[in-house]
Amino acid sequence: MAASSRRRKGKVRWSKLYTFACLRPSTSEPSSAQELIGQPGFSRVVFCNEPHLHKRKPFKYPHNYISTTKYNVLTFLPRALFEQFRRVANFYFLLAAVLSLLSLAPFSRASLIAPLVFVVGISMLKEAVEDWHRFLQDLDVNNRTVKAHASSGVFVDKLWKELRVGDVVKVNKDEYFPSDLLLISSSYEDGVCYVETMNLDGETNLKIKRCLEATLSLNEDEEFRNFKAIVRCEDPNPNLYTFVGNLEFENRSYPLCPSQVLLRDSKLRNTDYIYGVVIFSGHDTKAVRNSTRSPSKRSRMERIMDRIIYLLFSILLLLSLVSSIGSLLFLRHHMVDWWYLQLPDDNKVHDLDASNQKKDNDKFFNPSKPVKSASLQFIRALILYGYLIPISLYVSIEVVKVLQAMLINKDIEMYDEATRKSVQARTSNLNEELGQVEMILSDKTGTLTCNQMEFRKCSIAGISYGGDVTEVDLAASKRMNVDFEASQLSIDESDRISQSYEEFEFSVSDFSAKKAVLGCREVLDNTNKGNSRLSEEESVIKGFNFRDDRLLNKNWIHGSNSSEITMFFRVMALCHTGIPIEDDKIIKLRYEAESPEEVAFLVASQEFGFQFFRRTQSVMVLKEFDPSSRMEVEREYKLLNLLEFSSSRKRMSVIVSNEDGQIFLLCKGADSIIFDRLADNGRTYEQATTSHLSNYAEDGLRTLAFAYRTVEAAEYECWNTIFTQAKTTIGPEREELLEKASEMIEKDLILLGVVAVEDKLQKGVPECIDKLAQAGLKVWLLTGDKRETAINIGFACSLLRQDMKQFHLSLSREAESNNQVKAMKIDILHQIESSYKVMCQERNKEAPFALIVDGKALEVALRGDVKDQFLQLAVNCASVICCRVSPKQKALITRLVKEYTGRTTLAIGDGANDVGMIQEADIGVGISGMEGMQAVMASDFSLPQFRFLERLLIVHGHWCYQRIAKMVLYFVYKNVAFGLTLFYYELYTSFSGEVLYNDWYMTMFNVMLTSLPVIALGVLEQDVSSDVCLQFPALYQQGPRNVHFSWSRIIGWILNGVVTSLVIFLANIYILSPSAFRQNGYVADINSLGAITYTCIIWTVNCQIALITSHFTWIQHLSIWGSILLWYIFLILYGALPPYVSGNAFQVFIEDIGPAPLYWIVTLLVVIVSLLPYFAHIVIQRSFYPMDDHIIQEMKYCFKKDIVRNNQMWLREQRNSQRSTHIGFSARVDAKVLSFKEQLHQKNYQFTDDL
Amino acid sequence: MTDTDQERDRNKETAFYKFTQQTLPACKPVLTPAWVITIFLFTGCIFIPVGLVTLRASRSVVEIVDRYDAECVPESFRIDKVSYVQDDSIPKNCSRFLKVHKYMKAPIYIYYQLDNYYQNHRRYVKSRSDQQLLHGRKYHGTSSCQPVEFNNDHAIVPCGLVAWSLFNDTFKFIRERAELKVNRKNIAWKSDRDHKFGKKVYPYNFQNGTLIGGGKLNPRIPLSDQEDLIVWMRISALPSFRKLYGRIEEDLDVDDVVVVHLMNNYNTYSFSGKKKLVLSTSSWLGGKNDFLGLAYVFVGSSSLILALVFMLLHLRYRRPYGDTIYLPWNRKSLSV
């Protein structure tokens, strides 16, 4: 049964329906291109079905293996190391480690090399793991199988990677093409096939590819037994839309054009199978050529961090210079007198006895070569003060970011139940960038929408069905009610309120009444009859989301205008190019058509009782519900002509004759086009329909108008001859003739009504965009789709609204046809300038602006000298929509916006056509819900759903930004505070390079004693909790404004570090020297002083981080206080080791400092004093210059008990915090509320007047 | 049993879940004015008493400091002190009279203090061999001791500049013609004596070279008992330092005059370093040091003042905490 049905379907020559396309000669092929073949750039030769010929030069082409990995086994080590040491800090530490081998270093070798190896090792491990994942993904793609011709007509499974140029492959329905193929034949007799290119260009409608007539007969496996042909064509290039080549087959040469080429990454649809020959494989394919290597992205903060490192580095150089000059001065003027040093003196050598003749090799203190000694001292100082440069900063940040990414991945709020996927932070080094995004560039299909059409509303004969009150209206009136309740609370005079309340109700009903006057007689009735959209569970029928009892269940027959309704449904059921798929024994049919809209119409008409159930070459059969007999009858309609849809015509018509021989022209198309062609007696419902249309459009629904006319047989005959003549004409004037012919018949139409379909948005998209808009983000829509679709979606997502001033940039038709660059440029420039003028004039008014750009216009607008003006205009618009843009243009816009505005951009998309944009943007986000993986592979973050972007940015982005900022600043502080004490001590040692602390104290400093609290801070710190973040998206602005990581903050923290180091060092020096520090009269020597000072440092830096932290979980407590405890434990354990290991730390705590009360008292003093400046600072800031997060923290804290007041306040503040944005759902509601209020005001005015 | 296990597992799971969802219970301290004032007052209240106590301890210490390096050179050698101190033939004895201005309770610690003496110079610090100090001549890897490693091709024990430059002034204290008993034992850290200086290591070939640095050592006493050396070899942190010489174990009364007979052997004249003799009692905090107590009192009183200032500021420019007027969106409307 199934087999037979499939055969039947195969026989329907689908392609015949495309009447024009079928006869259209391939015009896109200028003969000049053919002459290029064989010339440089067009030298490729492919021997079809003889892949073995391609194993040797000169025809050796790469096999079909694809690799997207960065490294391979051999190149990993050198390249990864190179990457690592491109970081300034790492390079510095590499130098330090090398120098330590030359005994220059003031520290032991191990203590210099070990941290470096650790840091670089971890980073390289991360790289390796990431690359491994890429490799696995490649492996998956490369190991897909396809049927390939083995020999003598037998097709066997072959791995994609083993395919070679010249192989004949058979691709089945819904399979991807393994490489670029030349189409030989398809399951359809006329050799066409349908291809979905969503992954390449993002366009959702299917494309038709057609094979050459010559190879049409090769549509069985057997035929390929002796098939041989030669293709000569262009060399591999990234151009998706061109192809030049010819096919030599059976001693004749046939020109080839792009319509015979099937590209890798596109998919075979609606066609059972095709045969094709591999012409480009692997990295030669256009899809791969189009992809660019993913650039390694660095976040904005990381770039600032580099500059901080440079700053610290210059401090380091300065201090080293001071040290070496100091050392030089001492050596020259004083040190020679210090007999106890026995400095090597070349003049004195002969005075000494033989045993001391041995050359003293102390190069550092040689008074006879002071300059050399000083420069050596300089190098030593460079290493010594290396603690200023936070080596472990990078490794800590890597660790923190990986943990942050893990927490992002684990967030249950961003887990999609349906696809069982969660958010994936694919590269963890951009976490904090999420908190600084200012621009979102979004793809449409698959990102905002599900690529699924739903029938939502219709207006037949001037009556709107399927709900009239829009969601915006509902929300607005709800808001008004809330406002009134709020005012009710604030004003105590009760009677005044009730009065105003009444007035409000009055005005609303009045408003509805006014609407009713305008033409919807049944509004009130209607609003009760289920105006809200069905919830997800209720809509059981895919593509149909409509509920209005007046039309469903055949109730329409009771209506007064059932004849018009019948006609309306007939247009819906007949005027299309779809075919039914016969599911066995199921009454409801499924349909396939060129566009999802048509499917939605067919499904809807089936629901209404007009089931389109069979189509043959010339006959369409409907199962109609006959209102007079109340029976279901089968009616056949003869399809006489089909006037195809095209983007310039914007309409489609069928001419059918019914069983009675009556000829009808059924037409559907864009409303403006249809309205222009109405007959005078066909305009009965025009006014009402127009008002419905604007309502639908406001809600982002895509509308099409339906009309019909009856054609007299004589008129038809007459017209048909003209039309047939036009159809058979060959030449450039053909289009024009056809256009004229169809104009002749598509006139005097009678308007039936309009339908509204919804390009179904993904769940939560409008809400998400609303929140993002409130967070101050701009959303640009970049889509490959048509302008109308893009605008619809703009409305649906609230990126556009009716009262916005729209600027359209598009090329005028003349400029486009002339194709003259200069003319186009002038045209666009003119448009931009005039728009900008308008914008400047109207800036003060409330109305926001929107810019809608067409792909072709964009191409001109992005050229060198126009682009600045264009971007200036675009940046000042509240929303920007770019339609019909190519993947390359998407990437280009992204780059230009990024460069022009200097803002952080985020690109989000799902298909391969978004890859360029995703890679180009500061952050690329891929939607992982759909099957294509390219976008996800190229992305930095992948989301299962667009709506998770809200939480990802507003919660995680905000947190990560704060965390990393706090962490980096603290790191700088801590290293400055510690590093400078080393320098101060040099002042007391005549710059000789002696160190106050034991080597291992210092090694432990960054590794253990201060690392854990920072990591805890970086992973767990929260200024406010996630729900508060979401309640107050305005808080997000801290990131883009970069309040936490400004240079004043950075300098402030460096100064804080300086103060801390001074306090620690000076206090210790003055307190512990020179008198005894214990009761037994012992004085503090270098061992005790070092340990005591170091204790102060550990306490101070760890307490400092406790001051920074605003969110203490047990982890923070454990890490902070644990680190301090760890220092004592370390000191005790290390001191317990035998003296040759522990050196001067031997028993220093147990014996020396531990029992001394002075030690503990000093620690307390130093810690308090060094934290006092910072504490005073935060106290003043918080008390007198509070920041947003401070207030919110206080709100949370102060009103904990007073729940009633608390709730009230939160609600109020939430409402206040909603910024007056230009885009987003709430902005639309605002606008609506405003207009309501105006009406209310007028009403009041009239009311008082009347009185 | 299994129930509690399961429960524990569940708890662990939820704790982990809370961690991954970042909803672990947390304390979120907010700096309210009350807290700030309390913290400042508290600091003040703690610091001032501590300061006073430490100041009292420091004041209870009696300290006599006497600089003798200049006075102990005879008038005739004042122009060229270096040649005086380097000339072995000239006797170096010198007498100083110290008047006790306050009752000093035993033990009274005797220090010598050197100023402008860079014992912490890197070259100097490194020039020693801890292993040799512990193991004596058995240990050969003494290259760190340069330039005082060998003399006449024999190893020097103890080697290195530090030992070679041993301080060698000596002091004798006489009160009313009776010599005060000076205890010179236990002036070094016990761990040094026990673990760092060998009990069976005797000085060898020490100070036999042409260049004589500081003091000589009795080759019959093992290093672990050479406490002067041990004290000296504990490197001082700063170029001005005291080192313990011994203890007087008798009380000194007010107006007692102590005569110090000293041998002014050590050369600080080449680098114009100062030499001082210090007699000091000690408290539980150690020696005399007012800085700590003053710092405490200062910080304590400043934080009291800060508390006051803040309280006044808070009363004058009171910002109600959690006042929503300060939120950015409300603030904008305020300014407009």
PDB file of N, CA, C and O in Angstrom, chain A residues 626-667:
ATOM      1  N   ASP A 626     -21.025  20.744   1.662  1.00  0.00           N
ATOM      2  CA  ASP A 626     -21.996  21.547   0.929  1.00  0.00           C
ATOM      3  C   ASP A 626     -23.014  22.118   1.902  1.00  0.00           C
ATOM      4  O   ASP A 626     -23.730  21.363   2.567  1.00  0.00           O
ATOM      5  N   PRO A 627     -23.124  23.408   2.013  1.00  0.00           N
ATOM      6  CA  PRO A 627     -24.020  23.985   3.009  1.00  0.00           C
ATOM      7  C   PRO A 627     -25.503  23.698   2.716  1.00  0.00           C
ATOM      8  O   PRO A 627     -26.305  23.567   3.642  1.00  0.00           O
ATOM      9  N   SER A 628     -25.843  23.551   1.440  1.00  0.00           N
ATOM     10  CA  SER A 628     -27.267  23.346   1.164  1.00  0.00           C
ATOM     11  C   SER A 628     -27.702  21.927   1.508  1.00  0.00           C
ATOM     12  O   SER A 628     -28.724  21.725   2.183  1.00  0.00           O
ATOM     13  N   SER A 629     -26.852  20.966   1.098  1.00  0.00           N
ATOM     14  CA  SER A 629     -27.260  19.583   1.375  1.00  0.00           C
ATOM     15  C   SER A 629     -26.749  19.104   2.720  1.00  0.00           C
ATOM     16  O   SER A 629     -27.124  18.046   3.202  1.00  0.00           O
ATOM     17  N   ARG A 630     -25.869  19.894   3.314  1.00  0.00           N
ATOM     18  CA  ARG A 630     -25.228  19.508   4.575  1.00  0.00           C
ATOM     19  C   ARG A 630     -24.545  18.150   4.482  1.00  0.00           C
ATOM     20  O   ARG A 630     -24.597  17.338   5.392  1.00  0.00           O
ATOM     21  N   MET A 631     -23.982  17.923   3.340  1.00  0.00           N
ATOM     22  CA  MET A 631     -23.311  16.651   3.108  1.00  0.00           C
ATOM     23  C   MET A 631     -21.896  16.951   2.615  1.00  0.00           C
ATOM     24  O   MET A 631     -21.623  18.032   2.093  1.00  0.00           O
ATOM     25  N   GLU A 632     -21.051  15.986   2.748  1.00  0.00           N
ATOM     26  CA  GLU A 632     -19.710  16.143   2.215  1.00  0.00           C
ATOM     27  C   GLU A 632     -19.707  15.635   0.793  1.00  0.00           C
ATOM     28  O   GLU A 632     -20.133  14.501   0.538  1.00  0.00           O
ATOM     29  N   VAL A 633     -19.319  16.458  -0.116  1.00  0.00           N
ATOM     30  CA  VAL A 633     -19.327  16.015  -1.515  1.00  0.00           C
ATOM     31  C   VAL A 633     -17.919  16.162  -2.081  1.00  0.00           C
ATOM     32  O   VAL A 633     -17.124  16.977  -1.613  1.00  0.00           O
ATOM     33  N   GLU A 634     -17.653  15.361  -3.068  1.00  0.00           N
ATOM     34  CA  GLU A 634     -16.345  15.386  -3.701  1.00  0.00           C
ATOM     35  C   GLU A 634     -16.467  16.202  -4.964  1.00  0.00           C
ATOM     36  O   GLU A 634     -17.346  15.940  -5.798  1.00  0.00           O
ATOM     37  N   ARG A 635     -15.643  17.230  -5.081  1.00  0.00           N
ATOM     38  CA  ARG A 635     -15.748  18.052  -6.288  1.00  0.00           C
ATOM     39  C   ARG A 635     -14.410  18.103  -6.986  1.00  0.00           C
ATOM     40  O   ARG A 635     -13.367  18.240  -6.356  1.00  0.00           O
ATOM     41  N   GLU A 636     -14.481  18.034  -8.286  1.00  0.00           N
ATOM     42  CA  GLU A 636     -13.251  18.106  -9.084  1.00  0.00           C
ATOM     43  C   GLU A 636     -13.147  19.482  -9.701  1.00  0.00           C
ATOM     44  O   GLU A 636     -14.132  20.028 -10.185  1.00  0.00           O
ATOM     45  N   TYR A 637     -11.955  20.035  -9.651  1.00  0.00           N
ATOM     46  CA  TYR A 637     -11.723  21.316 -10.313  1.00  0.00           C
ATOM     47  C   TYR A 637     -10.634  21.107 -11.325  1.00  0.00           C
ATOM     48  O   TYR A 637      -9.580  20.517 -11.034  1.00  0.00           O
ATOM     49  N   LYS A 638     -10.906  21.601 -12.518  1.00  0.00           N
ATOM     50  CA  LYS A 638      -9.907  21.463 -13.566  1.00  0.00           C
ATOM     51  C   LYS A 638      -8.941  22.630 -13.423  1.00  0.00           C
ATOM     52  O   LYS A 638      -9.356  23.796 -13.397  1.00  0.00           O
ATOM     53  N   LEU A 639      -7.701  22.322 -13.337  1.00  0.00           N
ATOM     54  CA  LEU A 639      -6.686  23.372 -13.224  1.00  0.00           C
ATOM     55  C   LEU A 639      -6.315  23.829 -14.628  1.00  0.00           C
ATOM     56  O   LEU A 639      -5.714  23.097 -15.396  1.00  0.00           O
ATOM     57  N   LEU A 640      -6.723  25.028 -14.963  1.00  0.00           N
ATOM     58  CA  LEU A 640      -6.453  25.505 -16.325  1.00  0.00           C
ATOM     59  C   LEU A 640      -5.084  26.184 -16.416  1.00  0.00           C
ATOM     60  O   LEU A 640      -4.300  25.894 -17.297  1.00  0.00           O
ATOM     61  N   ASN A 641      -4.853  27.102 -15.505  1.00  0.00           N
ATOM     62  CA  ASN A 641      -3.554  27.772 -15.501  1.00  0.00           C
ATOM     63  C   ASN A 641      -3.119  28.030 -14.066  1.00  0.00           C
ATOM     64  O   ASN A 641      -3.936  28.122 -13.166  1.00  0.00           O
ATOM     65  N   LEU A 642      -1.838  28.191 -13.958  1.00  0.00           N
ATOM     66  CA  LEU A 642      -1.292  28.542 -12.645  1.00  0.00           C
ATOM     67  C   LEU A 642      -0.332  29.710 -12.853  1.00  0.00           C
ATOM     68  O   LEU A 642       0.635  29.598 -13.610  1.00  0.00           O
ATOM     69  N   LEU A 643      -0.661  30.824 -12.252  1.00  0.00           N
ATOM     70  CA  LEU A 643       0.218  31.991 -12.376  1.00  0.00           C
ATOM     71  C   LEU A 643       1.065  32.048 -11.108  1.00  0.00           C
ATOM     72  O   LEU A 643       0.567  32.307 -10.016  1.00  0.00           O
ATOM     73  N   GLU A 644       2.309  31.824 -11.322  1.00  0.00           N
ATOM     74  CA  GLU A 644       3.206  31.536 -10.207  1.00  0.00           C
ATOM     75  C   GLU A 644       3.448  32.743  -9.291  1.00  0.00           C
ATOM     76  O   GLU A 644       3.327  33.891  -9.720  1.00  0.00           O
ATOM     77  N   PHE A 645       3.796  32.427  -8.092  1.00  0.00           N
ATOM     78  CA  PHE A 645       4.168  33.467  -7.131  1.00  0.00           C
ATOM     79  C   PHE A 645       5.599  33.905  -7.405  1.00  0.00           C
ATOM     80  O   PHE A 645       6.455  33.090  -7.686  1.00  0.00           O
ATOM     81  N   SER A 646       5.813  35.172  -7.384  1.00  0.00           N
ATOM     82  CA  SER A 646       7.207  35.622  -7.395  1.00  0.00           C
ATOM     83  C   SER A 646       7.295  36.859  -6.526  1.00  0.00           C
ATOM     84  O   SER A 646       6.282  37.506  -6.254  1.00  0.00           O
ATOM     85  N   SER A 647       8.489  37.177  -6.137  1.00  0.00           N
ATOM     86  CA  SER A 647       8.613  38.261  -5.160  1.00  0.00           C
ATOM     87  C   SER A 647       8.248  39.597  -5.780  1.00  0.00           C
ATOM     88  O   SER A 647       7.868  40.522  -5.073  1.00  0.00           O
ATOM     89  N   SER A 648       8.331  39.699  -7.093  1.00  0.00           N
ATOM     90  CA  SER A 648       7.943  40.981  -7.673  1.00  0.00           C
ATOM     91  C   SER A 648       6.426  41.044  -7.878  1.00  0.00           C
ATOM     92  O   SER A 648       5.821  42.087  -7.699  1.00  0.00           O
ATOM     93  N   ARG A 649       5.842  39.904  -8.225  1.00  0.00           N
ATOM     94  CA  ARG A 649       4.392  39.904  -8.428  1.00  0.00           C
ATOM     95  C   ARG A 649       3.627  39.941  -7.103  1.00  0.00           C
ATOM     96  O   ARG A 649       2.565  40.527  -6.986  1.00  0.00           O
ATOM     97  N   LYS A 650       4.187  39.289  -6.127  1.00  0.00           N
ATOM     98  CA  LYS A 650       3.591  39.224  -4.786  1.00  0.00           C
ATOM     99  C   LYS A 650       2.168  38.675  -4.802  1.00  0.00           C
ATOM    100  O   LYS A 650       1.328  39.083  -3.998  1.00  0.00           O
ATOM    101  N   ARG A 651       1.864  37.852  -5.715  1.00  0.00           N
ATOM    102  CA  ARG A 651       0.546  37.229  -5.747  1.00  0.00           C
ATOM    103  C   ARG A 651       0.645  35.942  -6.527  1.00  0.00           C
ATOM    104  O   ARG A 651       1.601  35.719  -7.275  1.00  0.00           O
ATOM    105  N   MET A 652      -0.360  35.144  -6.368  1.00  0.00           N
ATOM    106  CA  MET A 652      -0.394  33.895  -7.101  1.00  0.00           C
ATOM    107  C   MET A 652      -1.855  33.634  -7.445  1.00  0.00           C
ATOM    108  O   MET A 652      -2.746  33.924  -6.652  1.00  0.00           O
ATOM    109  N   SER A 653      -2.070  33.111  -8.632  1.00  0.00           N
ATOM    110  CA  SER A 653      -3.448  32.841  -9.028  1.00  0.00           C
ATOM    111  C   SER A 653      -3.541  31.454  -9.652  1.00  0.00           C
ATOM    112  O   SER A 653      -2.566  30.952 -10.216  1.00  0.00           O
ATOM    113  N   VAL A 654      -4.697  30.881  -9.522  1.00  0.00           N
ATOM    114  CA  VAL A 654      -4.989  29.680 -10.304  1.00  0.00           C
ATOM    115  C   VAL A 654      -6.276  29.976 -11.077  1.00  0.00           C
ATOM    116  O   VAL A 654      -7.143  30.713 -10.608  1.00  0.00           O
ATOM    117  N   ILE A 655      -6.340  29.410 -12.228  1.00  0.00           N
ATOM    118  CA  ILE A 655      -7.581  29.517 -12.994  1.00  0.00           C
ATOM    119  C   ILE A 655      -8.141  28.105 -13.073  1.00  0.00           C
ATOM    120  O   ILE A 655      -7.470  27.179 -13.551  1.00  0.00           O
ATOM    121  N   VAL A 656      -9.313  27.945 -12.535  1.00  0.00           N
ATOM    122  CA  VAL A 656      -9.910  26.608 -12.475  1.00  0.00           C
ATOM    123  C   VAL A 656     -11.313  26.673 -13.055  1.00  0.00           C
ATOM    124  O   VAL A 656     -11.960  27.731 -13.073  1.00  0.00           O
ATOM    125  N   SER A 657     -11.737  25.554 -13.532  1.00  0.00           N
ATOM    126  CA  SER A 657     -13.154  25.486 -13.910  1.00  0.00           C
ATOM    127  C   SER A 657     -13.790  24.397 -13.073  1.00  0.00           C
ATOM    128  O   SER A 657     -13.203  23.330 -12.855  1.00  0.00           O
ATOM    129  N   ASN A 658     -14.984  24.659 -12.588  1.00  0.00           N
ATOM    130  CA  ASN A 658     -15.621  23.658 -11.737  1.00  0.00           C
ATOM    131  C   ASN A 658     -16.415  22.689 -12.599  1.00  0.00           C
ATOM    132  O   ASN A 658     -16.386  22.758 -13.848  1.00  0.00           O
ATOM    133  N   GLU A 659     -17.146  21.818 -11.912  1.00  0.00           N
ATOM    134  CA  GLU A 659     -17.824  20.773 -12.664  1.00  0.00           C
ATOM    135  C   GLU A 659     -18.877  21.339 -13.629  1.00  0.00           C
ATOM    136  O   GLU A 659     -19.205  20.728 -14.633  1.00  0.00           O
ATOM    137  N   ASP A 660     -19.348  22.540 -13.280  1.00  0.00           N
ATOM    138  CA  ASP A 660     -20.346  23.136 -14.167  1.00  0.00           C
ATOM    139  C   ASP A 660     -19.706  23.884 -15.327  1.00  0.00           C
ATOM    140  O   ASP A 660     -20.405  24.507 -16.125  1.00  0.00           O
ATOM    141  N   GLY A 661     -18.416  23.900 -15.403  1.00  0.00           N
ATOM    142  CA  GLY A 661     -17.762  24.582 -16.499  1.00  0.00           C
ATOM    143  C   GLY A 661     -17.536  26.057 -16.245  1.00  0.00           C
ATOM    144  O   GLY A 661     -17.018  26.786 -17.083  1.00  0.00           O
ATOM    145  N   GLN A 662     -17.936  26.503 -15.064  1.00  0.00           N
ATOM    146  CA  GLN A 662     -17.674  27.896 -14.706  1.00  0.00           C
ATOM    147  C   GLN A 662     -16.182  28.079 -14.483  1.00  0.00           C
ATOM    148  O   GLN A 662     -15.541  27.236 -13.844  1.00  0.00           O
ATOM    149  N   ILE A 663     -15.655  29.186 -14.974  1.00  0.00           N
ATOM    150  CA  ILE A 663     -14.225  29.408 -14.806  1.00  0.00           C
ATOM    151  C   ILE A 663     -14.015  30.476 -13.731  1.00  0.00           C
ATOM    152  O   ILE A 663     -14.634  31.544 -13.772  1.00  0.00           O
ATOM    153  N   PHE A 664     -13.182  30.146 -12.789  1.00  0.00           N
ATOM    154  CA  PHE A 664     -12.855  31.087 -11.722  1.00  0.00           C
ATOM    155  C   PHE A 664     -11.375  31.395 -11.753  1.00  0.00           C
ATOM    156  O   PHE A 664     -10.552  30.534 -12.054  1.00  0.00           O
ATOM    157  N   LEU A 665     -11.090  32.637 -11.414  1.00  0.00           N
ATOM    158  CA  LEU A 665      -9.702  32.954 -11.129  1.00  0.00           C
ATOM    159  C   LEU A 665      -9.612  33.157  -9.616  1.00  0.00           C
ATOM    160  O   LEU A 665     -10.311  33.993  -9.052  1.00  0.00           O
ATOM    161  N   LEU A 666      -8.833  32.347  -8.997  1.00  0.00           N
ATOM    162  CA  LEU A 666      -8.671  32.464  -7.545  1.00  0.00           C
ATOM    163  C   LEU A 666      -7.291  33.070  -7.296  1.00  0.00           C
ATOM    164  O   LEU A 666      -6.304  32.589  -7.838  1.00  0.00           O
ATOM    165  N   CYS A 667      -7.290  34.079  -6.483  1.00  0.00           N
ATOM    166  CA  CYS A 667      -6.029  34.815  -6.333  1.00  0.00           C
ATOM    167  C   CYS A 667      -5.734  35.056  -4.866  1.00  0.00           C
ATOM    168  O   CYS A 667      -6.623  35.377  -4.077  1.00  0.00           O
TER     169      CYS A 667
END
